[in-house]
């Protein structure tokens, strides 16, 4: 697994013509951003923060998408219970 990761980092760095360290920095930033968005949306869905706070932290589009996804899950569960 580590070899695959190292090879991928090398290949990306070569393709972009930038140092591997920059690829790793970008990957870390993207990963932390994804984890942050997940945290904020989880807090919103669990009523730990309000909608406007969530929108302020991650944006209206992400909040709306989370709401649609939550509604789809609820609809599926309701359908399953009534089938």
PDB file of N, CA, C and O in Angstrom:
ATOM      1  N   UNK A   1       0.822  -1.190   0.000  1.00  0.00           N
ATOM      2  CA  UNK A   1       0.000   0.000   0.000  1.00  0.00           C
ATOM      3  C   UNK A   1       0.867   1.255   0.000  1.00  0.00           C
ATOM      4  O   UNK A   1       0.634   2.157  -0.769  1.00  0.00           O
ATOM      5  N   UNK A   2       1.880   1.296   0.869  1.00  0.00           N
ATOM      6  CA  UNK A   2       2.746   2.461   0.932  1.00  0.00           C
ATOM      7  C   UNK A   2       3.492   2.656  -0.381  1.00  0.00           C
ATOM      8  O   UNK A   2       3.689   3.788  -0.829  1.00  0.00           O
ATOM      9  N   UNK A   3       3.889   1.542  -0.996  1.00  0.00           N
ATOM     10  CA  UNK A   3       4.574   1.635  -2.284  1.00  0.00           C
ATOM     11  C   UNK A   3       3.648   2.225  -3.329  1.00  0.00           C
ATOM     12  O   UNK A   3       4.036   3.096  -4.095  1.00  0.00           O
ATOM     13  N   UNK A   4       2.394   1.768  -3.360  1.00  0.00           N
ATOM     14  CA  UNK A   4       1.420   2.324  -4.300  1.00  0.00           C
ATOM     15  C   UNK A   4       1.258   3.814  -4.095  1.00  0.00           C
ATOM     16  O   UNK A   4       1.214   4.578  -5.050  1.00  0.00           O
ATOM     17  N   UNK A   5       1.166   4.227  -2.832  1.00  0.00           N
ATOM     18  CA  UNK A   5       1.003   5.642  -2.511  1.00  0.00           C
ATOM     19  C   UNK A   5       2.220   6.443  -2.958  1.00  0.00           C
ATOM     20  O   UNK A   5       2.086   7.499  -3.581  1.00  0.00           O
ATOM     21  N   UNK A   6       3.392   5.930  -2.667  1.00  0.00           N
ATOM     22  CA  UNK A   6       4.625   6.608  -3.070  1.00  0.00           C
ATOM     23  C   UNK A   6       4.698   6.733  -4.583  1.00  0.00           C
ATOM     24  O   UNK A   6       5.044   7.792  -5.111  1.00  0.00           O
ATOM     25  N   UNK A   7       4.353   5.657  -5.267  1.00  0.00           N
ATOM     26  CA  UNK A   7       4.376   5.686  -6.735  1.00  0.00           C
ATOM     27  C   UNK A   7       3.367   6.689  -7.282  1.00  0.00           C
ATOM     28  O   UNK A   7       3.653   7.403  -8.241  1.00  0.00           O
ATOM     29  N   UNK A   8       2.216   6.749  -6.678  1.00  0.00           N
ATOM     30  CA  UNK A   8       1.197   7.705  -7.131  1.00  0.00           C
ATOM     31  C   UNK A   8       1.664   9.139  -6.936  1.00  0.00           C
ATOM     32  O   UNK A   8       1.481   9.991  -7.810  1.00  0.00           O
ATOM     33  N   UNK A   9       2.257   9.408  -5.771  1.00  0.00           N
ATOM     34  CA  UNK A   9       2.771  10.753  -5.498  1.00  0.00           C
ATOM     35  C   UNK A   9       3.842  11.106  -6.525  1.00  0.00           C
ATOM     36  O   UNK A   9       3.840  12.204  -7.080  1.00  0.00           O
ATOM     37  N   UNK A  10       4.747  10.175  -6.794  1.00  0.00           N
ATOM     38  CA  UNK A  10       5.802  10.420  -7.780  1.00  0.00           C
ATOM     39  C   UNK A  10       5.216  10.688  -9.153  1.00  0.00           C
ATOM     40  O   UNK A  10       5.638  11.621  -9.846  1.00  0.00           O
ATOM     41  N   UNK A  11       4.243   9.899  -9.555  1.00  0.00           N
ATOM     42  CA  UNK A  11       3.635  10.060 -10.876  1.00  0.00           C
ATOM     43  C   UNK A  11       2.917  11.398 -11.004  1.00  0.00           C
ATOM     44  O   UNK A  11       3.036  12.081 -12.026  1.00  0.00           O
ATOM     45  N   UNK A  12       2.192  11.786  -9.966  1.00  0.00           N
ATOM     46  CA  UNK A  12       1.500  13.086  -9.992  1.00  0.00           C
ATOM     47  C   UNK A  12       2.507  14.222 -10.058  1.00  0.00           C
ATOM     48  O   UNK A  12       2.347  15.168 -10.839  1.00  0.00           O
ATOM     49  N   UNK A  13       3.547  14.127  -9.252  1.00  0.00           N
ATOM     50  CA  UNK A  13       4.579  15.173  -9.232  1.00  0.00           C
ATOM     51  C   UNK A  13       5.239  15.310 -10.595  1.00  0.00           C
ATOM     52  O   UNK A  13       5.435  16.431 -11.089  1.00  0.00           O
ATOM     53  N   UNK A  14       5.563  14.191 -11.212  1.00  0.00           N
ATOM     54  CA  UNK A  14       6.179  14.218 -12.537  1.00  0.00           C
ATOM     55  C   UNK A  14       5.222  14.811 -13.573  1.00  0.00           C
ATOM     56  O   UNK A  14       5.627  15.631 -14.402  1.00  0.00           O
ATOM     57  N   UNK A  15       3.977  14.420 -13.529  1.00  0.00           N
ATOM     58  CA  UNK A  15       2.995  14.897 -14.505  1.00  0.00           C
ATOM     59  C   UNK A  15       2.759  16.398 -14.379  1.00  0.00           C
ATOM     60  O   UNK A  15       2.554  17.086 -15.380  1.00  0.00           O
ATOM     61  N   UNK A  16       2.818  16.900 -13.155  1.00  0.00           N
ATOM     62  CA  UNK A  16       2.569  18.323 -12.923  1.00  0.00           C
ATOM     63  C   UNK A  16       3.841  19.158 -12.927  1.00  0.00           C
ATOM     64  O   UNK A  16       3.785  20.380 -12.920  1.00  0.00           O
ATOM     65  N   UNK A  17       4.965  18.477 -12.876  1.00  0.00           N
ATOM     66  CA  UNK A  17       6.243  19.186 -12.869  1.00  0.00           C
ATOM     67  C   UNK A  17       6.501  19.962 -11.594  1.00  0.00           C
ATOM     68  O   UNK A  17       7.095  21.044 -11.616  1.00  0.00           O
ATOM     69  N   UNK A  18       6.053  19.395 -10.477  1.00  0.00           N
ATOM     70  CA  UNK A  18       6.269  20.036  -9.174  1.00  0.00           C
ATOM     71  C   UNK A  18       6.842  19.014  -8.204  1.00  0.00           C
ATOM     72  O   UNK A  18       6.737  17.806  -8.424  1.00  0.00           O
ATOM     73  N   UNK A  19       7.453  19.483  -7.117  1.00  0.00           N
ATOM     74  CA  UNK A  19       8.072  18.554  -6.162  1.00  0.00           C
ATOM     75  C   UNK A  19       7.039  17.664  -5.464  1.00  0.00           C
ATOM     76  O   UNK A  19       5.877  18.052  -5.276  1.00  0.00           O
ATOM     77  N   UNK A  20       7.476  16.481  -5.076  1.00  0.00           N
ATOM     78  CA  UNK A  20       6.613  15.551  -4.361  1.00  0.00           C
ATOM     79  C   UNK A  20       6.094  16.171  -3.067  1.00  0.00           C
ATOM     80  O   UNK A  20       4.954  15.918  -2.665  1.00  0.00           O
ATOM     81  N   UNK A  21       6.914  16.982  -2.424  1.00  0.00           N
ATOM     82  CA  UNK A  21       6.487  17.607  -1.162  1.00  0.00           C
ATOM     83  C   UNK A  21       5.272  18.508  -1.379  1.00  0.00           C
ATOM     84  O   UNK A  21       4.390  18.588  -0.516  1.00  0.00           O
ATOM     85  N   UNK A  22       5.201  19.148  -2.527  1.00  0.00           N
ATOM     86  CA  UNK A  22       4.049  19.990  -2.820  1.00  0.00           C
ATOM     87  C   UNK A  22       2.796  19.138  -3.042  1.00  0.00           C
ATOM     88  O   UNK A  22       1.698  19.514  -2.630  1.00  0.00           O
ATOM     89  N   UNK A  23       2.964  17.992  -3.663  1.00  0.00           N
ATOM     90  CA  UNK A  23       1.841  17.066  -3.851  1.00  0.00           C
ATOM     91  C   UNK A  23       1.326  16.609  -2.497  1.00  0.00           C
ATOM     92  O   UNK A  23       0.118  16.583  -2.247  1.00  0.00           O
ATOM     93  N   UNK A  24       2.226  16.261  -1.599  1.00  0.00           N
ATOM     94  CA  UNK A  24       1.829  15.821  -0.266  1.00  0.00           C
ATOM     95  C   UNK A  24       1.135  16.943   0.502  1.00  0.00           C
ATOM     96  O   UNK A  24       0.142  16.704   1.202  1.00  0.00           O
ATOM     97  N   UNK A  25       1.619  18.154   0.358  1.00  0.00           N
ATOM     98  CA  UNK A  25       0.992  19.303   1.016  1.00  0.00           C
ATOM     99  C   UNK A  25      -0.431  19.498   0.498  1.00  0.00           C
ATOM    100  O   UNK A  25      -1.369  19.696   1.277  1.00  0.00           O
ATOM    101  N   UNK A  26      -0.598  19.439  -0.824  1.00  0.00           N
ATOM    102  CA  UNK A  26      -1.928  19.588  -1.415  1.00  0.00           C
ATOM    103  C   UNK A  26      -2.859  18.469  -0.956  1.00  0.00           C
ATOM    104  O   UNK A  26      -4.038  18.704  -0.658  1.00  0.00           O
ATOM    105  N   UNK A  27      -2.336  17.261  -0.887  1.00  0.00           N
ATOM    106  CA  UNK A  27      -3.148  16.120  -0.460  1.00  0.00           C
ATOM    107  C   UNK A  27      -3.601  16.293   0.989  1.00  0.00           C
ATOM    108  O   UNK A  27      -4.766  16.026   1.321  1.00  0.00           O
ATOM    109  N   UNK A  28      -2.712  16.756   1.838  1.00  0.00           N
ATOM    110  CA  UNK A  28      -3.047  16.986   3.236  1.00  0.00           C
ATOM    111  C   UNK A  28      -4.115  18.071   3.356  1.00  0.00           C
ATOM    112  O   UNK A  28      -5.099  17.918   4.090  1.00  0.00           O
ATOM    113  N   UNK A  29      -3.951  19.157   2.608  1.00  0.00           N
ATOM    114  CA  UNK A  29      -4.930  20.246   2.642  1.00  0.00           C
ATOM    115  C   UNK A  29      -6.309  19.754   2.182  1.00  0.00           C
ATOM    116  O   UNK A  29      -7.328  20.057   2.805  1.00  0.00           O
ATOM    117  N   UNK A  30      -6.341  18.994   1.088  1.00  0.00           N
ATOM    118  CA  UNK A  30      -7.620  18.472   0.587  1.00  0.00           C
ATOM    119  C   UNK A  30      -8.255  17.510   1.586  1.00  0.00           C
ATOM    120  O   UNK A  30      -9.462  17.534   1.799  1.00  0.00           O
ATOM    121  N   UNK A  31      -7.439  16.664   2.168  1.00  0.00           N
ATOM    122  CA  UNK A  31      -7.948  15.707   3.143  1.00  0.00           C
ATOM    123  C   UNK A  31      -8.523  16.390   4.370  1.00  0.00           C
ATOM    124  O   UNK A  31      -9.605  16.032   4.843  1.00  0.00           O
ATOM    125  N   UNK A  32      -7.813  17.381   4.886  1.00  0.00           N
ATOM    126  CA  UNK A  32      -8.298  18.114   6.053  1.00  0.00           C
ATOM    127  C   UNK A  32      -9.573  18.868   5.698  1.00  0.00           C
ATOM    128  O   UNK A  32     -10.528  18.891   6.486  1.00  0.00           O
ATOM    129  N   UNK A  33      -9.642  19.460   4.515  1.00  0.00           N
ATOM    130  CA  UNK A  33     -10.850  20.162   4.076  1.00  0.00           C
ATOM    131  C   UNK A  33     -12.035  19.202   4.027  1.00  0.00           C
ATOM    132  O   UNK A  33     -13.125  19.517   4.517  1.00  0.00           O
ATOM    133  N   UNK A  34     -11.845  18.020   3.467  1.00  0.00           N
ATOM    134  CA  UNK A  34     -12.919  17.026   3.405  1.00  0.00           C
ATOM    135  C   UNK A  34     -13.371  16.616   4.800  1.00  0.00           C
ATOM    136  O   UNK A  34     -14.575  16.487   5.067  1.00  0.00           O
ATOM    137  N   UNK A  35     -12.417  16.395   5.692  1.00  0.00           N
ATOM    138  CA  UNK A  35     -12.749  16.015   7.058  1.00  0.00           C
ATOM    139  C   UNK A  35     -13.500  17.140   7.771  1.00  0.00           C
ATOM    140  O   UNK A  35     -14.443  16.890   8.539  1.00  0.00           O
ATOM    141  N   UNK A  36     -13.102  18.396   7.523  1.00  0.00           N
ATOM    142  CA  UNK A  36     -13.768  19.559   8.113  1.00  0.00           C
ATOM    143  C   UNK A  36     -15.221  19.638   7.645  1.00  0.00           C
ATOM    144  O   UNK A  36     -16.142  19.806   8.445  1.00  0.00           O
ATOM    145  N   UNK A  37     -15.435  19.494   6.347  1.00  0.00           N
ATOM    146  CA  UNK A  37     -16.785  19.543   5.795  1.00  0.00           C
ATOM    147  C   UNK A  37     -17.631  18.423   6.398  1.00  0.00           C
ATOM    148  O   UNK A  37     -18.779  18.653   6.816  1.00  0.00           O
ATOM    149  N   UNK A  38     -17.076  17.221   6.480  1.00  0.00           N
ATOM    150  CA  UNK A  38     -17.796  16.094   7.080  1.00  0.00           C
ATOM    151  C   UNK A  38     -18.195  16.393   8.522  1.00  0.00           C
ATOM    152  O   UNK A  38     -19.308  16.102   8.945  1.00  0.00           O
ATOM    153  N   UNK A  39     -17.272  16.985   9.282  1.00  0.00           N
ATOM    154  CA  UNK A  39     -17.542  17.314  10.678  1.00  0.00           C
ATOM    155  C   UNK A  39     -18.680  18.319  10.787  1.00  0.00           C
ATOM    156  O   UNK A  39     -19.629  18.127  11.546  1.00  0.00           O
ATOM    157  N   UNK A  40     -18.583  19.404  10.028  1.00  0.00           N
ATOM    158  CA  UNK A  40     -19.601  20.458  10.089  1.00  0.00           C
ATOM    159  C   UNK A  40     -20.965  19.908   9.690  1.00  0.00           C
ATOM    160  O   UNK A  40     -21.970  20.157  10.372  1.00  0.00           O
ATOM    161  N   UNK A  41     -21.020  19.148   8.591  1.00  0.00           N
ATOM    162  CA  UNK A  41     -22.305  18.607   8.147  1.00  0.00           C
ATOM    163  C   UNK A  41     -22.869  17.600   9.152  1.00  0.00           C
ATOM    164  O   UNK A  41     -24.080  17.568   9.385  1.00  0.00           O
ATOM    165  N   UNK A  42     -22.015  16.816   9.769  1.00  0.00           N
ATOM    166  CA  UNK A  42     -22.473  15.885  10.808  1.00  0.00           C
ATOM    167  C   UNK A  42     -23.049  16.650  11.994  1.00  0.00           C
ATOM    168  O   UNK A  42     -24.091  16.271  12.542  1.00  0.00           O
ATOM    169  N   UNK A  43     -22.377  17.718  12.375  1.00  0.00           N
ATOM    170  CA  UNK A  43     -22.881  18.530  13.485  1.00  0.00           C
ATOM    171  C   UNK A  43     -24.232  19.149  13.137  1.00  0.00           C
ATOM    172  O   UNK A  43     -25.134  19.197  13.982  1.00  0.00           O
ATOM    173  N   UNK A  44     -24.386  19.587  11.909  1.00  0.00           N
ATOM    174  CA  UNK A  44     -25.657  20.161  11.483  1.00  0.00           C
ATOM    175  C   UNK A  44     -26.761  19.102  11.484  1.00  0.00           C
ATOM    176  O   UNK A  44     -27.842  19.308  12.046  1.00  0.00           O
ATOM    177  N   UNK A  45     -26.491  17.960  10.870  1.00  0.00           N
ATOM    178  CA  UNK A  45     -27.481  16.887  10.783  1.00  0.00           C
ATOM    179  C   UNK A  45     -27.885  16.410  12.178  1.00  0.00           C
ATOM    180  O   UNK A  45     -29.036  16.049  12.421  1.00  0.00           O
ATOM    181  N   UNK A  46     -26.953  16.426  13.110  1.00  0.00           N
ATOM    182  CA  UNK A  46     -27.217  15.977  14.484  1.00  0.00           C
ATOM    183  C   UNK A  46     -27.712  17.098  15.390  1.00  0.00           C
ATOM    184  O   UNK A  46     -27.735  16.951  16.611  1.00  0.00           O
ATOM    185  N   UNK A  47     -28.090  18.225  14.783  1.00  0.00           N
ATOM    186  CA  UNK A  47     -28.628  19.390  15.524  1.00  0.00           C
ATOM    187  C   UNK A  47     -27.666  19.954  16.565  1.00  0.00           C
ATOM    188  O   UNK A  47     -28.091  20.499  17.577  1.00  0.00           O
ATOM    189  N   UNK A  48     -26.376  19.828  16.304  1.00  0.00           N
ATOM    190  CA  UNK A  48     -25.382  20.402  17.200  1.00  0.00           C
ATOM    191  C   UNK A  48     -25.053  21.841  16.815  1.00  0.00           C
ATOM    192  O   UNK A  48     -24.569  22.608  17.644  1.00  0.00           O
ATOM    193  N   UNK A  49     -25.271  22.189  15.545  1.00  0.00           N
ATOM    194  CA  UNK A  49     -25.140  23.567  15.082  1.00  0.00           C
ATOM    195  C   UNK A  49     -26.348  23.865  14.195  1.00  0.00           C
ATOM    196  O   UNK A  49     -26.963  22.956  13.645  1.00  0.00           O
ATOM    197  N   UNK A  50     -26.684  25.149  14.069  1.00  0.00           N
ATOM    198  CA  UNK A  50     -27.845  25.496  13.255  1.00  0.00           C
ATOM    199  C   UNK A  50     -27.471  25.616  11.776  1.00  0.00           C
ATOM    200  O   UNK A  50     -26.298  25.599  11.406  1.00  0.00           O
ATOM    201  N   UNK A  51     -28.499  25.717  10.959  1.00  0.00           N
ATOM    202  CA  UNK A  51     -28.324  25.719   9.502  1.00  0.00           C
ATOM    203  C   UNK A  51     -27.462  26.890   9.044  1.00  0.00           C
ATOM    204  O   UNK A  51     -26.579  26.743   8.207  1.00  0.00           O
ATOM    205  N   UNK A  52     -27.734  28.075   9.570  1.00  0.00           N
ATOM    206  CA  UNK A  52     -26.982  29.259   9.141  1.00  0.00           C
ATOM    207  C   UNK A  52     -25.505  29.158   9.513  1.00  0.00           C
ATOM    208  O   UNK A  52     -24.641  29.591   8.747  1.00  0.00           O
ATOM    209  N   UNK A  53     -25.219  28.580  10.652  1.00  0.00           N
ATOM    210  CA  UNK A  53     -23.820  28.374  11.041  1.00  0.00           C
ATOM    211  C   UNK A  53     -23.149  27.409  10.073  1.00  0.00           C
ATOM    212  O   UNK A  53     -22.031  27.660   9.605  1.00  0.00           O
ATOM    213  N   UNK A  54     -23.841  26.315   9.766  1.00  0.00           N
ATOM    214  CA  UNK A  54     -23.294  25.341   8.818  1.00  0.00           C
ATOM    215  C   UNK A  54     -23.052  25.987   7.458  1.00  0.00           C
ATOM    216  O   UNK A  54     -21.991  25.790   6.846  1.00  0.00           O
ATOM    217  N   UNK A  55     -24.005  26.784   6.985  1.00  0.00           N
ATOM    218  CA  UNK A  55     -23.839  27.475   5.707  1.00  0.00           C
ATOM    219  C   UNK A  55     -22.640  28.409   5.764  1.00  0.00           C
ATOM    220  O   UNK A  55     -21.842  28.470   4.824  1.00  0.00           O
ATOM    221  N   UNK A  56     -22.484  29.097   6.860  1.00  0.00           N
ATOM    222  CA  UNK A  56     -21.343  30.002   7.018  1.00  0.00           C
ATOM    223  C   UNK A  56     -20.006  29.279   6.995  1.00  0.00           C
ATOM    224  O   UNK A  56     -19.002  29.822   6.529  1.00  0.00           O
ATOM    225  N   UNK A  57     -20.001  28.051   7.474  1.00  0.00           N
ATOM    226  CA  UNK A  57     -18.751  27.294   7.560  1.00  0.00           C
ATOM    227  C   UNK A  57     -18.406  26.524   6.292  1.00  0.00           C
ATOM    228  O   UNK A  57     -17.228  26.420   5.934  1.00  0.00           O
ATOM    229  N   UNK A  58     -19.423  25.959   5.611  1.00  0.00           N
ATOM    230  CA  UNK A  58     -19.124  25.114   4.451  1.00  0.00           C
ATOM    231  C   UNK A  58     -19.854  25.511   3.173  1.00  0.00           C
ATOM    232  O   UNK A  58     -19.608  24.922   2.124  1.00  0.00           O
ATOM    233  N   UNK A  59     -20.756  26.469   3.267  1.00  0.00           N
ATOM    234  CA  UNK A  59     -21.446  26.931   2.068  1.00  0.00           C
ATOM    235  C   UNK A  59     -22.836  26.348   1.897  1.00  0.00           C
ATOM    236  O   UNK A  59     -23.115  25.223   2.316  1.00  0.00           O
ATOM    237  N   UNK A  60     -23.689  27.135   1.272  1.00  0.00           N
ATOM    238  CA  UNK A  60     -25.087  26.764   1.071  1.00  0.00           C
ATOM    239  C   UNK A  60     -25.245  25.497   0.228  1.00  0.00           C
ATOM    240  O   UNK A  60     -26.068  24.638   0.534  1.00  0.00           O
ATOM    241  N   UNK A  61     -24.464  25.377  -0.833  1.00  0.00           N
ATOM    242  CA  UNK A  61     -24.599  24.209  -1.717  1.00  0.00           C
ATOM    243  C   UNK A  61     -24.328  22.903  -0.984  1.00  0.00           C
ATOM    244  O   UNK A  61     -25.044  21.912  -1.175  1.00  0.00           O
ATOM    245  N   UNK A  62     -23.300  22.886  -0.151  1.00  0.00           N
ATOM    246  CA  UNK A  62     -22.981  21.651   0.580  1.00  0.00           C
ATOM    247  C   UNK A  62     -24.067  21.314   1.597  1.00  0.00           C
ATOM    248  O   UNK A  62     -24.404  20.150   1.787  1.00  0.00           O
ATOM    249  N   UNK A  63     -24.607  22.340   2.239  1.00  0.00           N
ATOM    250  CA  UNK A  63     -25.673  22.101   3.216  1.00  0.00           C
ATOM    251  C   UNK A  63     -26.921  21.581   2.512  1.00  0.00           C
ATOM    252  O   UNK A  63     -27.543  20.609   2.957  1.00  0.00           O
ATOM    253  N   UNK A  64     -27.282  22.192   1.400  1.00  0.00           N
ATOM    254  CA  UNK A  64     -28.454  21.730   0.654  1.00  0.00           C
ATOM    255  C   UNK A  64     -28.275  20.288   0.185  1.00  0.00           C
ATOM    256  O   UNK A  64     -29.208  19.490   0.236  1.00  0.00           O
ATOM    257  N   UNK A  65     -27.086  19.967  -0.287  1.00  0.00           N
ATOM    258  CA  UNK A  65     -26.825  18.589  -0.732  1.00  0.00           C
ATOM    259  C   UNK A  65     -26.969  17.617   0.424  1.00  0.00           C
ATOM    260  O   UNK A  65     -27.572  16.550   0.290  1.00  0.00           O
ATOM    261  N   UNK A  66     -26.434  17.970   1.588  1.00  0.00           N
ATOM    262  CA  UNK A  66     -26.555  17.101   2.766  1.00  0.00           C
ATOM    263  C   UNK A  66     -28.017  16.911   3.143  1.00  0.00           C
ATOM    264  O   UNK A  66     -28.432  15.805   3.506  1.00  0.00           O
ATOM    265  N   UNK A  67     -28.799  17.971   3.044  1.00  0.00           N
ATOM    266  CA  UNK A  67     -30.224  17.870   3.350  1.00  0.00           C
ATOM    267  C   UNK A  67     -30.937  16.936   2.366  1.00  0.00           C
ATOM    268  O   UNK A  67     -31.768  16.111   2.779  1.00  0.00           O
ATOM    269  N   UNK A  68     -30.606  17.057   1.089  1.00  0.00           N
ATOM    270  CA  UNK A  68     -31.209  16.167   0.085  1.00  0.00           C
ATOM    271  C   UNK A  68     -30.825  14.712   0.339  1.00  0.00           C
ATOM    272  O   UNK A  68     -31.660  13.810   0.242  1.00  0.00           O
ATOM    273  N   UNK A  69     -29.554  14.487   0.665  1.00  0.00           N
ATOM    274  CA  UNK A  69     -29.092  13.123   0.927  1.00  0.00           C
ATOM    275  C   UNK A  69     -29.770  12.542   2.163  1.00  0.00           C
ATOM    276  O   UNK A  69     -30.178  11.378   2.174  1.00  0.00           O
ATOM    277  N   UNK A  70     -29.914  13.357   3.198  1.00  0.00           N
ATOM    278  CA  UNK A  70     -30.591  12.904   4.413  1.00  0.00           C
ATOM    279  C   UNK A  70     -32.047  12.572   4.116  1.00  0.00           C
ATOM    280  O   UNK A  70     -32.566  11.543   4.564  1.00  0.00           O
ATOM    281  N   UNK A  71     -32.703  13.408   3.332  1.00  0.00           N
ATOM    282  CA  UNK A  71     -34.099  13.152   2.978  1.00  0.00           C
ATOM    283  C   UNK A  71     -34.228  11.865   2.166  1.00  0.00           C
ATOM    284  O   UNK A  71     -35.160  11.093   2.364  1.00  0.00           O
ATOM    285  N   UNK A  72     -33.293  11.625   1.267  1.00  0.00           N
ATOM    286  CA  UNK A  72     -33.318  10.394   0.466  1.00  0.00           C
ATOM    287  C   UNK A  72     -33.183   9.159   1.358  1.00  0.00           C
ATOM    288  O   UNK A  72     -33.877   8.158   1.152  1.00  0.00           O
ATOM    289  N   UNK A  73     -32.322   9.228   2.346  1.00  0.00           N
ATOM    290  CA  UNK A  73     -32.159   8.108   3.279  1.00  0.00           C
ATOM    291  C   UNK A  73     -33.453   7.897   4.067  1.00  0.00           C
ATOM    292  O   UNK A  73     -33.926   6.767   4.223  1.00  0.00           O
ATOM    293  N   UNK A  74     -34.039   8.988   4.550  1.00  0.00           N
ATOM    294  CA  UNK A  74     -35.298   8.878   5.303  1.00  0.00           C
ATOM    295  C   UNK A  74     -36.395   8.273   4.430  1.00  0.00           C
ATOM    296  O   UNK A  74     -37.166   7.430   4.892  1.00  0.00           O
ATOM    297  N   UNK A  75     -36.464   8.715   3.176  1.00  0.00           N
ATOM    298  CA  UNK A  75     -37.463   8.181   2.253  1.00  0.00           C
ATOM    299  C   UNK A  75     -37.248   6.688   2.022  1.00  0.00           C
ATOM    300  O   UNK A  75     -38.207   5.917   1.992  1.00  0.00           O
ATOM    301  N   UNK A  76     -35.995   6.272   1.869  1.00  0.00           N
ATOM    302  CA  UNK A  76     -35.685   4.854   1.664  1.00  0.00           C
ATOM    303  C   UNK A  76     -36.074   4.022   2.882  1.00  0.00           C
ATOM    304  O   UNK A  76     -36.621   2.935   2.754  1.00  0.00           O
ATOM    305  N   UNK A  77     -35.788   4.534   4.061  1.00  0.00           N
ATOM    306  CA  UNK A  77     -36.134   3.814   5.284  1.00  0.00           C
ATOM    307  C   UNK A  77     -37.647   3.702   5.412  1.00  0.00           C
ATOM    308  O   UNK A  77     -38.183   2.634   5.704  1.00  0.00           O
ATOM    309  N   UNK A  78     -38.344   4.815   5.156  1.00  0.00           N
ATOM    310  CA  UNK A  78     -39.798   4.799   5.213  1.00  0.00           C
ATOM    311  C   UNK A  78     -40.374   3.791   4.230  1.00  0.00           C
ATOM    312  O   UNK A  78     -41.257   3.005   4.569  1.00  0.00           O
ATOM    313  N   UNK A  79     -39.847   3.780   3.021  1.00  0.00           N
ATOM    314  CA  UNK A  79     -40.297   2.834   1.999  1.00  0.00           C
ATOM    315  C   UNK A  79     -40.056   1.398   2.453  1.00  0.00           C
ATOM    316  O   UNK A  79     -40.909   0.535   2.322  1.00  0.00           O
ATOM    317  N   UNK A  80     -38.863   1.162   3.007  1.00  0.00           N
ATOM    318  CA  UNK A  80     -38.520  -0.181   3.472  1.00  0.00           C
ATOM    319  C   UNK A  80     -39.404  -0.658   4.607  1.00  0.00           C
ATOM    320  O   UNK A  80     -39.746  -1.840   4.689  1.00  0.00           O
ATOM    321  N   UNK A  81     -39.760   0.237   5.476  1.00  0.00           N
ATOM    322  CA  UNK A  81     -40.616  -0.148   6.602  1.00  0.00           C
ATOM    323  C   UNK A  81     -42.054  -0.406   6.175  1.00  0.00           C
ATOM    324  O   UNK A  81     -42.776  -1.142   6.853  1.00  0.00           O
ATOM    325  N   UNK A  82     -42.468   0.185   5.062  1.00  0.00           N
ATOM    326  CA  UNK A  82     -43.840   0.042   4.590  1.00  0.00           C
ATOM    327  C   UNK A  82     -43.982  -0.942   3.443  1.00  0.00           C
ATOM    328  O   UNK A  82     -45.081  -1.098   2.898  1.00  0.00           O
ATOM    329  N   UNK A  83     -42.903  -1.607   3.068  1.00  0.00           N
ATOM    330  CA  UNK A  83     -42.965  -2.531   1.922  1.00  0.00           C
ATOM    331  C   UNK A  83     -43.578  -3.854   2.299  1.00  0.00           C
ATOM    332  O   UNK A  83     -43.668  -4.284   3.376  1.00  0.00           O
TER     333      UNK A  83
END
